[in-house]
């Protein structure tokens, strides 16, 4: 029965991370930490890394800490909260950096309606080069209209 709890905690954490990501993106990245996120909104950023990449580290720290304290002195629920954050980070990397921004050319020819909708919503987000007037701050859950625009 405990394994079901651990799976539920991991999945719940993953889902909650979408809301945390939306809030962080809107109020932190487009707020007081804009100076770290601004380069990400510049077209054709010329470097391999962006200052924006520091947010991977910022989100990794609580995940690593929770996983560490979730096995010390014995396995507990904190490990699975950290695991959910880690899984969300992996999904974020694959969707945001690989699929949307094509930093790696792994999914460049997708015809999946959901993935194309994510890409379109993010393009709308990036049409604003400044920190104000942004839209579509989510990563995995974007307005339905972006998924419906694509016709096969």
Short mmCIF file of N, CA and C in Angstrom, two decimals:
data_model
loop_
_atom_site.label_atom_id
_atom_site.label_comp_id
_atom_site.label_asym_id
_atom_site.label_seq_id
_atom_site.Cartn_x
_atom_site.Cartn_y
_atom_site.Cartn_z
N UNK A 1 0.81 -1.20 0.00
CA UNK A 1 0.00 0.00 0.00
C UNK A 1 0.86 1.26 0.00
N UNK A 2 2.02 1.18 0.63
CA UNK A 2 2.90 2.35 0.68
C UNK A 2 3.41 2.72 -0.71
N UNK A 3 3.61 1.74 -1.56
CA UNK A 3 4.09 2.03 -2.92
C UNK A 3 3.05 2.86 -3.69
N UNK A 4 1.77 2.60 -3.45
CA UNK A 4 0.71 3.38 -4.10
C UNK A 4 0.77 4.83 -3.63
N UNK A 5 1.02 5.04 -2.34
CA UNK A 5 1.17 6.38 -1.80
C UNK A 5 2.36 7.08 -2.47
N UNK A 6 3.49 6.39 -2.59
CA UNK A 6 4.68 6.98 -3.18
C UNK A 6 4.46 7.33 -4.66
N UNK A 7 3.77 6.47 -5.39
CA UNK A 7 3.46 6.76 -6.79
C UNK A 7 2.52 7.97 -6.87
N UNK A 8 1.51 8.00 -6.00
CA UNK A 8 0.55 9.12 -5.99
C UNK A 8 1.26 10.43 -5.65
N UNK A 9 2.18 10.40 -4.70
CA UNK A 9 2.91 11.61 -4.31
C UNK A 9 3.78 12.08 -5.48
N UNK A 10 4.45 11.16 -6.15
CA UNK A 10 5.31 11.51 -7.29
C UNK A 10 4.48 12.13 -8.41
N UNK A 11 3.37 11.50 -8.77
CA UNK A 11 2.51 12.03 -9.84
C UNK A 11 1.87 13.36 -9.44
N UNK A 12 1.42 13.46 -8.20
CA UNK A 12 0.82 14.72 -7.74
C UNK A 12 1.84 15.85 -7.78
N UNK A 13 3.05 15.56 -7.34
CA UNK A 13 4.11 16.58 -7.37
C UNK A 13 4.38 17.02 -8.80
N UNK A 14 4.46 16.06 -9.72
CA UNK A 14 4.67 16.38 -11.13
C UNK A 14 3.58 17.34 -11.62
N UNK A 15 2.33 17.03 -11.32
CA UNK A 15 1.21 17.87 -11.77
C UNK A 15 1.22 19.24 -11.10
N UNK A 16 1.52 19.29 -9.82
CA UNK A 16 1.59 20.56 -9.09
C UNK A 16 2.70 21.44 -9.64
N UNK A 17 3.77 20.82 -10.13
CA UNK A 17 4.89 21.59 -10.68
C UNK A 17 4.49 22.45 -11.87
N UNK A 18 3.46 22.05 -12.60
CA UNK A 18 3.00 22.88 -13.72
C UNK A 18 2.49 24.22 -13.18
N UNK A 19 1.73 24.18 -12.10
CA UNK A 19 1.25 25.42 -11.49
C UNK A 19 2.39 26.25 -10.91
N UNK A 20 3.32 25.58 -10.27
CA UNK A 20 4.48 26.28 -9.71
C UNK A 20 5.30 26.90 -10.83
N UNK A 21 5.45 26.18 -11.92
CA UNK A 21 6.19 26.70 -13.07
C UNK A 21 5.50 27.92 -13.65
N UNK A 22 4.18 27.85 -13.80
CA UNK A 22 3.42 28.98 -14.34
C UNK A 22 3.62 30.21 -13.45
N UNK A 23 3.44 30.04 -12.13
CA UNK A 23 3.59 31.16 -11.20
C UNK A 23 5.02 31.70 -11.21
N UNK A 24 6.00 30.80 -11.21
CA UNK A 24 7.40 31.22 -11.21
C UNK A 24 7.73 31.97 -12.50
N UNK A 25 7.24 31.44 -13.62
CA UNK A 25 7.53 32.06 -14.91
C UNK A 25 6.92 33.46 -14.97
N UNK A 26 5.67 33.59 -14.55
CA UNK A 26 4.98 34.88 -14.65
C UNK A 26 5.50 35.91 -13.65
N UNK A 27 5.68 35.50 -12.40
CA UNK A 27 5.97 36.48 -11.35
C UNK A 27 7.44 36.57 -10.94
N UNK A 28 8.23 35.56 -11.24
CA UNK A 28 9.65 35.61 -10.89
C UNK A 28 10.50 35.87 -12.14
N UNK A 29 10.35 35.00 -13.14
CA UNK A 29 11.15 35.16 -14.36
C UNK A 29 10.78 36.44 -15.11
N UNK A 30 9.50 36.76 -15.14
CA UNK A 30 9.05 38.01 -15.78
C UNK A 30 8.86 39.11 -14.74
N UNK A 31 9.45 38.90 -13.58
CA UNK A 31 9.39 39.88 -12.49
C UNK A 31 10.79 40.23 -12.04
N UNK A 32 11.07 39.99 -10.77
CA UNK A 32 12.33 40.45 -10.18
C UNK A 32 13.58 39.72 -10.67
N UNK A 33 13.43 38.55 -11.31
CA UNK A 33 14.60 37.87 -11.89
C UNK A 33 14.62 37.94 -13.42
N UNK A 34 13.98 38.98 -13.96
CA UNK A 34 13.95 39.17 -15.41
C UNK A 34 15.37 39.22 -15.99
N UNK A 35 16.32 39.81 -15.26
CA UNK A 35 17.68 39.93 -15.78
C UNK A 35 18.30 38.56 -16.07
N UNK A 36 17.82 37.49 -15.44
CA UNK A 36 18.29 36.14 -15.77
C UNK A 36 17.50 35.53 -16.92
N UNK A 37 16.29 35.99 -17.14
CA UNK A 37 15.41 35.39 -18.15
C UNK A 37 15.40 36.18 -19.46
N UNK A 38 15.83 37.43 -19.43
CA UNK A 38 15.71 38.32 -20.59
C UNK A 38 16.41 37.77 -21.83
N UNK A 39 17.60 37.19 -21.67
CA UNK A 39 18.32 36.69 -22.85
C UNK A 39 17.55 35.59 -23.56
N UNK A 40 16.71 34.89 -22.83
CA UNK A 40 15.92 33.81 -23.41
C UNK A 40 14.88 34.35 -24.40
N UNK A 41 14.49 35.60 -24.24
CA UNK A 41 13.49 36.20 -25.13
C UNK A 41 14.11 36.92 -26.32
N UNK A 42 15.41 36.84 -26.47
CA UNK A 42 16.06 37.47 -27.61
C UNK A 42 16.09 36.48 -28.77
N UNK A 43 15.73 36.91 -29.96
CA UNK A 43 15.74 35.99 -31.11
C UNK A 43 17.15 35.51 -31.42
N UNK A 44 17.23 34.24 -31.77
CA UNK A 44 18.49 33.62 -32.20
C UNK A 44 19.65 33.92 -31.25
N UNK A 45 19.44 33.60 -29.98
CA UNK A 45 20.49 33.79 -28.99
C UNK A 45 21.75 33.06 -29.45
N UNK A 46 22.90 33.71 -29.53
CA UNK A 46 24.08 33.16 -30.19
C UNK A 46 24.92 32.16 -29.38
N UNK A 47 24.63 31.98 -28.10
CA UNK A 47 25.49 31.13 -27.27
C UNK A 47 24.82 29.79 -26.97
N UNK A 48 25.63 28.82 -26.57
CA UNK A 48 25.11 27.51 -26.21
C UNK A 48 24.26 27.62 -24.95
N UNK A 49 24.75 28.37 -23.97
CA UNK A 49 24.02 28.56 -22.71
C UNK A 49 23.47 29.97 -22.64
N UNK A 50 22.39 30.10 -21.88
CA UNK A 50 21.78 31.40 -21.61
C UNK A 50 21.81 31.61 -20.10
N UNK A 51 21.71 32.85 -19.67
CA UNK A 51 21.56 33.11 -18.23
C UNK A 51 20.31 32.41 -17.71
N UNK A 52 19.31 32.31 -18.55
CA UNK A 52 18.06 31.64 -18.20
C UNK A 52 18.27 30.20 -17.73
N UNK A 53 19.33 29.56 -18.19
CA UNK A 53 19.60 28.17 -17.81
C UNK A 53 19.84 28.00 -16.32
N UNK A 54 20.12 29.08 -15.61
CA UNK A 54 20.32 29.00 -14.16
C UNK A 54 19.05 28.52 -13.46
N UNK A 55 17.88 28.71 -14.11
CA UNK A 55 16.63 28.24 -13.50
C UNK A 55 16.59 26.71 -13.39
N UNK A 56 17.31 26.00 -14.25
CA UNK A 56 17.42 24.55 -14.09
C UNK A 56 18.07 24.22 -12.76
N UNK A 57 19.11 24.97 -12.43
CA UNK A 57 19.82 24.76 -11.16
C UNK A 57 18.93 25.15 -9.99
N UNK A 58 18.24 26.27 -10.12
CA UNK A 58 17.36 26.74 -9.05
C UNK A 58 16.30 25.69 -8.72
N UNK A 59 15.71 25.07 -9.74
CA UNK A 59 14.70 24.04 -9.50
C UNK A 59 15.33 22.71 -9.09
N UNK A 60 16.55 22.45 -9.49
CA UNK A 60 17.20 21.18 -9.14
C UNK A 60 17.58 21.12 -7.66
N UNK A 61 17.90 22.26 -7.08
CA UNK A 61 18.35 22.27 -5.67
C UNK A 61 17.30 21.67 -4.73
N UNK A 62 16.04 22.13 -4.75
CA UNK A 62 15.08 21.50 -3.84
C UNK A 62 14.83 20.02 -4.18
N UNK A 63 14.87 19.68 -5.45
CA UNK A 63 14.69 18.29 -5.85
C UNK A 63 15.79 17.41 -5.26
N UNK A 64 17.01 17.82 -5.41
CA UNK A 64 18.15 17.05 -4.89
C UNK A 64 18.08 16.99 -3.36
N UNK A 65 17.79 18.11 -2.72
CA UNK A 65 17.71 18.13 -1.25
C UNK A 65 16.61 17.20 -0.75
N UNK A 66 15.43 17.27 -1.38
CA UNK A 66 14.33 16.41 -0.97
C UNK A 66 14.66 14.93 -1.18
N UNK A 67 15.33 14.61 -2.28
CA UNK A 67 15.71 13.21 -2.52
C UNK A 67 16.75 12.76 -1.50
N UNK A 68 17.68 13.61 -1.17
CA UNK A 68 18.70 13.27 -0.18
C UNK A 68 18.06 13.01 1.19
N UNK A 69 17.24 13.98 1.64
CA UNK A 69 16.61 13.82 2.95
C UNK A 69 15.49 12.78 2.92
N UNK A 70 15.08 12.39 1.73
CA UNK A 70 14.07 11.35 1.58
C UNK A 70 14.63 9.94 1.65
N UNK A 71 15.95 9.82 1.73
CA UNK A 71 16.56 8.49 1.95
C UNK A 71 17.40 8.46 3.22
N UNK A 72 17.51 9.61 3.88
CA UNK A 72 18.29 9.70 5.11
C UNK A 72 17.39 10.00 6.28
N UNK A 73 17.27 9.24 7.29
CA UNK A 73 17.97 7.99 7.54
C UNK A 73 17.33 6.79 6.85
N UNK A 74 16.06 6.94 6.39
CA UNK A 74 15.41 5.85 5.66
C UNK A 74 14.46 6.45 4.63
N UNK A 75 14.03 5.63 3.70
CA UNK A 75 13.15 6.08 2.63
C UNK A 75 11.87 6.69 3.20
N UNK A 76 11.53 7.89 2.72
CA UNK A 76 10.29 8.54 3.16
C UNK A 76 9.72 9.36 2.01
N UNK A 77 8.60 10.00 2.26
CA UNK A 77 7.83 10.69 1.22
C UNK A 77 8.61 11.84 0.57
N UNK A 78 9.55 12.45 1.28
CA UNK A 78 10.31 13.55 0.69
C UNK A 78 11.05 13.11 -0.57
N UNK A 79 11.53 11.87 -0.58
CA UNK A 79 12.22 11.36 -1.77
C UNK A 79 11.31 11.44 -2.99
N UNK A 80 10.06 11.07 -2.82
CA UNK A 80 9.13 11.00 -3.95
C UNK A 80 8.63 12.38 -4.39
N UNK A 81 8.63 13.33 -3.46
CA UNK A 81 8.37 14.72 -3.86
C UNK A 81 9.52 15.20 -4.73
N UNK A 82 10.75 14.95 -4.29
CA UNK A 82 11.93 15.30 -5.09
C UNK A 82 11.94 14.60 -6.43
N UNK A 83 11.50 13.35 -6.45
CA UNK A 83 11.43 12.59 -7.69
C UNK A 83 10.42 13.21 -8.66
N UNK A 84 9.27 13.64 -8.15
CA UNK A 84 8.27 14.31 -8.99
C UNK A 84 8.81 15.60 -9.59
N UNK A 85 9.56 16.36 -8.78
CA UNK A 85 10.18 17.59 -9.29
C UNK A 85 11.20 17.25 -10.37
N UNK A 86 11.99 16.20 -10.13
CA UNK A 86 12.99 15.79 -11.12
C UNK A 86 12.34 15.35 -12.43
N UNK A 87 11.26 14.56 -12.34
CA UNK A 87 10.56 14.12 -13.55
C UNK A 87 10.00 15.33 -14.32
N UNK A 88 9.47 16.31 -13.58
CA UNK A 88 8.97 17.51 -14.25
C UNK A 88 10.12 18.26 -14.92
N UNK A 89 11.25 18.33 -14.26
CA UNK A 89 12.43 18.98 -14.85
C UNK A 89 12.86 18.29 -16.13
N UNK A 90 12.80 16.96 -16.13
CA UNK A 90 13.15 16.21 -17.35
C UNK A 90 12.14 16.50 -18.46
N UNK A 91 10.86 16.53 -18.11
CA UNK A 91 9.83 16.84 -19.11
C UNK A 91 10.01 18.26 -19.62
N UNK A 92 10.31 19.17 -18.72
CA UNK A 92 10.54 20.56 -19.10
C UNK A 92 11.69 20.66 -20.10
N UNK A 93 12.78 19.98 -19.80
CA UNK A 93 13.93 19.99 -20.72
C UNK A 93 13.53 19.45 -22.09
N UNK A 94 12.85 18.31 -22.11
CA UNK A 94 12.47 17.70 -23.39
C UNK A 94 11.49 18.56 -24.17
N UNK A 95 10.51 19.14 -23.49
CA UNK A 95 9.51 19.94 -24.18
C UNK A 95 10.07 21.32 -24.53
N UNK A 96 10.62 22.01 -23.55
CA UNK A 96 11.03 23.40 -23.75
C UNK A 96 12.31 23.52 -24.57
N UNK A 97 13.34 22.83 -24.17
CA UNK A 97 14.64 23.01 -24.83
C UNK A 97 14.81 22.16 -26.08
N UNK A 98 14.22 20.97 -26.09
CA UNK A 98 14.39 20.09 -27.25
C UNK A 98 13.29 20.33 -28.28
N UNK A 99 12.04 20.20 -27.87
CA UNK A 99 10.93 20.32 -28.82
C UNK A 99 10.70 21.76 -29.28
N UNK A 100 10.57 22.68 -28.33
CA UNK A 100 10.19 24.05 -28.68
C UNK A 100 11.35 24.85 -29.25
N UNK A 101 12.45 24.92 -28.51
CA UNK A 101 13.56 25.77 -28.94
C UNK A 101 14.59 25.05 -29.81
N UNK A 102 14.43 23.75 -29.98
CA UNK A 102 15.29 22.98 -30.88
C UNK A 102 16.78 23.12 -30.55
N UNK A 103 17.10 23.18 -29.25
CA UNK A 103 18.52 23.24 -28.86
C UNK A 103 19.20 21.93 -29.22
N UNK A 104 18.40 20.87 -29.31
CA UNK A 104 18.83 19.56 -29.81
C UNK A 104 17.77 19.17 -30.83
N UNK A 105 18.17 18.59 -31.93
CA UNK A 105 17.24 18.33 -33.04
C UNK A 105 16.64 16.92 -32.94
N UNK A 106 16.06 16.58 -31.79
CA UNK A 106 15.53 15.24 -31.60
C UNK A 106 14.10 15.08 -32.08
N UNK A 107 13.25 16.09 -31.91
CA UNK A 107 11.83 15.99 -32.27
C UNK A 107 11.45 17.08 -33.26
N UNK A 108 12.30 17.35 -34.22
CA UNK A 108 12.08 18.50 -35.10
C UNK A 108 10.97 18.29 -36.12
N UNK A 109 10.56 17.07 -36.36
CA UNK A 109 9.56 16.83 -37.40
C UNK A 109 8.26 16.24 -36.85
N UNK A 110 7.91 16.58 -35.62
CA UNK A 110 6.71 15.99 -35.02
C UNK A 110 5.44 16.48 -35.71
N UNK A 111 4.46 15.62 -35.78
CA UNK A 111 3.15 15.98 -36.31
C UNK A 111 2.08 15.80 -35.22
N UNK A 112 2.53 15.59 -33.99
CA UNK A 112 1.63 15.40 -32.87
C UNK A 112 0.91 16.71 -32.55
N UNK A 113 -0.43 16.67 -32.54
CA UNK A 113 -1.25 17.86 -32.34
C UNK A 113 -0.96 18.54 -31.00
N UNK A 114 -0.81 17.75 -29.96
CA UNK A 114 -0.53 18.30 -28.63
C UNK A 114 0.83 19.01 -28.61
N UNK A 115 1.85 18.37 -29.15
CA UNK A 115 3.20 18.95 -29.13
C UNK A 115 3.27 20.20 -30.01
N UNK A 116 2.60 20.18 -31.14
CA UNK A 116 2.57 21.37 -32.00
C UNK A 116 1.83 22.50 -31.29
N UNK A 117 0.78 22.18 -30.53
CA UNK A 117 0.07 23.19 -29.74
C UNK A 117 0.97 23.82 -28.70
N UNK A 118 1.80 23.00 -28.03
CA UNK A 118 2.76 23.54 -27.06
C UNK A 118 3.73 24.49 -27.74
N UNK A 119 4.21 24.08 -28.89
CA UNK A 119 5.17 24.91 -29.63
C UNK A 119 4.54 26.25 -30.03
N UNK A 120 3.29 26.21 -30.52
CA UNK A 120 2.60 27.45 -30.94
C UNK A 120 2.38 28.37 -29.75
N UNK A 121 1.95 27.82 -28.63
CA UNK A 121 1.70 28.66 -27.44
C UNK A 121 3.00 29.32 -26.98
N UNK A 122 4.09 28.61 -27.06
CA UNK A 122 5.36 29.18 -26.63
C UNK A 122 5.83 30.27 -27.59
N UNK A 123 5.56 30.07 -28.87
CA UNK A 123 5.89 31.13 -29.85
C UNK A 123 5.12 32.40 -29.54
N UNK A 124 3.85 32.25 -29.15
CA UNK A 124 3.05 33.42 -28.76
C UNK A 124 3.68 34.07 -27.53
N UNK A 125 4.15 33.26 -26.60
CA UNK A 125 4.81 33.81 -25.42
C UNK A 125 6.05 34.62 -25.82
N UNK A 126 6.81 34.11 -26.77
CA UNK A 126 8.06 34.75 -27.17
C UNK A 126 7.89 35.92 -28.13
N UNK A 127 6.69 36.15 -28.62
CA UNK A 127 6.52 37.31 -29.50
C UNK A 127 6.71 38.60 -28.71
N UNK A 128 6.60 38.52 -27.39
CA UNK A 128 6.86 39.67 -26.51
C UNK A 128 8.32 39.61 -26.08
N UNK A 129 9.11 40.59 -26.47
CA UNK A 129 10.53 40.58 -26.14
C UNK A 129 10.81 41.16 -24.75
N UNK A 130 9.87 41.87 -24.22
CA UNK A 130 10.02 42.45 -22.88
C UNK A 130 9.33 41.61 -21.84
N UNK A 131 9.43 42.03 -20.59
CA UNK A 131 8.85 41.23 -19.51
C UNK A 131 7.36 41.48 -19.32
N UNK A 132 6.83 42.58 -19.84
CA UNK A 132 5.41 42.87 -19.70
C UNK A 132 4.61 42.23 -20.84
N UNK A 133 3.32 42.21 -20.65
CA UNK A 133 2.37 41.74 -21.67
C UNK A 133 2.60 40.30 -22.12
N UNK A 134 3.18 39.49 -21.30
CA UNK A 134 3.39 38.09 -21.66
C UNK A 134 2.09 37.30 -21.59
N UNK A 135 2.09 36.17 -22.23
CA UNK A 135 0.97 35.24 -22.18
C UNK A 135 1.52 33.83 -22.33
N UNK A 136 0.69 32.84 -22.04
CA UNK A 136 1.08 31.43 -22.15
C UNK A 136 2.32 31.12 -21.31
N UNK A 137 2.19 31.24 -20.00
CA UNK A 137 3.32 31.01 -19.11
C UNK A 137 3.49 29.55 -18.74
N UNK A 138 2.54 28.71 -19.05
CA UNK A 138 2.63 27.29 -18.72
C UNK A 138 3.56 26.55 -19.68
N UNK A 139 3.82 25.30 -19.36
CA UNK A 139 4.70 24.52 -20.22
C UNK A 139 3.97 23.31 -20.80
N UNK A 140 3.28 22.55 -19.98
CA UNK A 140 2.59 21.35 -20.46
C UNK A 140 1.09 21.58 -20.62
N UNK A 141 0.57 22.58 -19.94
CA UNK A 141 -0.86 22.88 -20.00
C UNK A 141 -1.03 24.29 -20.56
N UNK A 142 -1.34 24.35 -21.83
CA UNK A 142 -1.53 25.65 -22.49
C UNK A 142 -2.98 25.72 -22.96
N UNK A 143 -3.48 26.93 -23.27
CA UNK A 143 -4.87 27.05 -23.70
C UNK A 143 -5.20 26.11 -24.87
N UNK A 144 -6.37 25.55 -24.81
CA UNK A 144 -6.83 24.56 -25.78
C UNK A 144 -6.79 25.07 -27.22
N UNK A 145 -6.98 26.37 -27.39
CA UNK A 145 -7.04 26.93 -28.75
C UNK A 145 -5.77 26.66 -29.54
N UNK A 146 -4.63 26.51 -28.88
CA UNK A 146 -3.38 26.25 -29.60
C UNK A 146 -3.31 24.82 -30.13
N UNK A 147 -3.99 23.92 -29.46
CA UNK A 147 -4.04 22.53 -29.93
C UNK A 147 -5.05 22.37 -31.05
N UNK A 148 -6.10 23.17 -31.03
CA UNK A 148 -7.16 23.05 -32.02
C UNK A 148 -6.81 23.70 -33.35
N UNK A 149 -5.84 24.59 -33.37
CA UNK A 149 -5.48 25.29 -34.60
C UNK A 149 -4.86 24.37 -35.63
N UNK A 150 -4.24 23.30 -35.17
CA UNK A 150 -3.51 22.43 -36.08
C UNK A 150 -4.47 21.46 -36.76
N UNK A 151 -4.47 21.45 -38.07
CA UNK A 151 -5.30 20.51 -38.84
C UNK A 151 -4.37 19.53 -39.54
N UNK A 152 -4.72 18.27 -39.45
CA UNK A 152 -3.92 17.24 -40.12
C UNK A 152 -4.22 17.20 -41.60
#
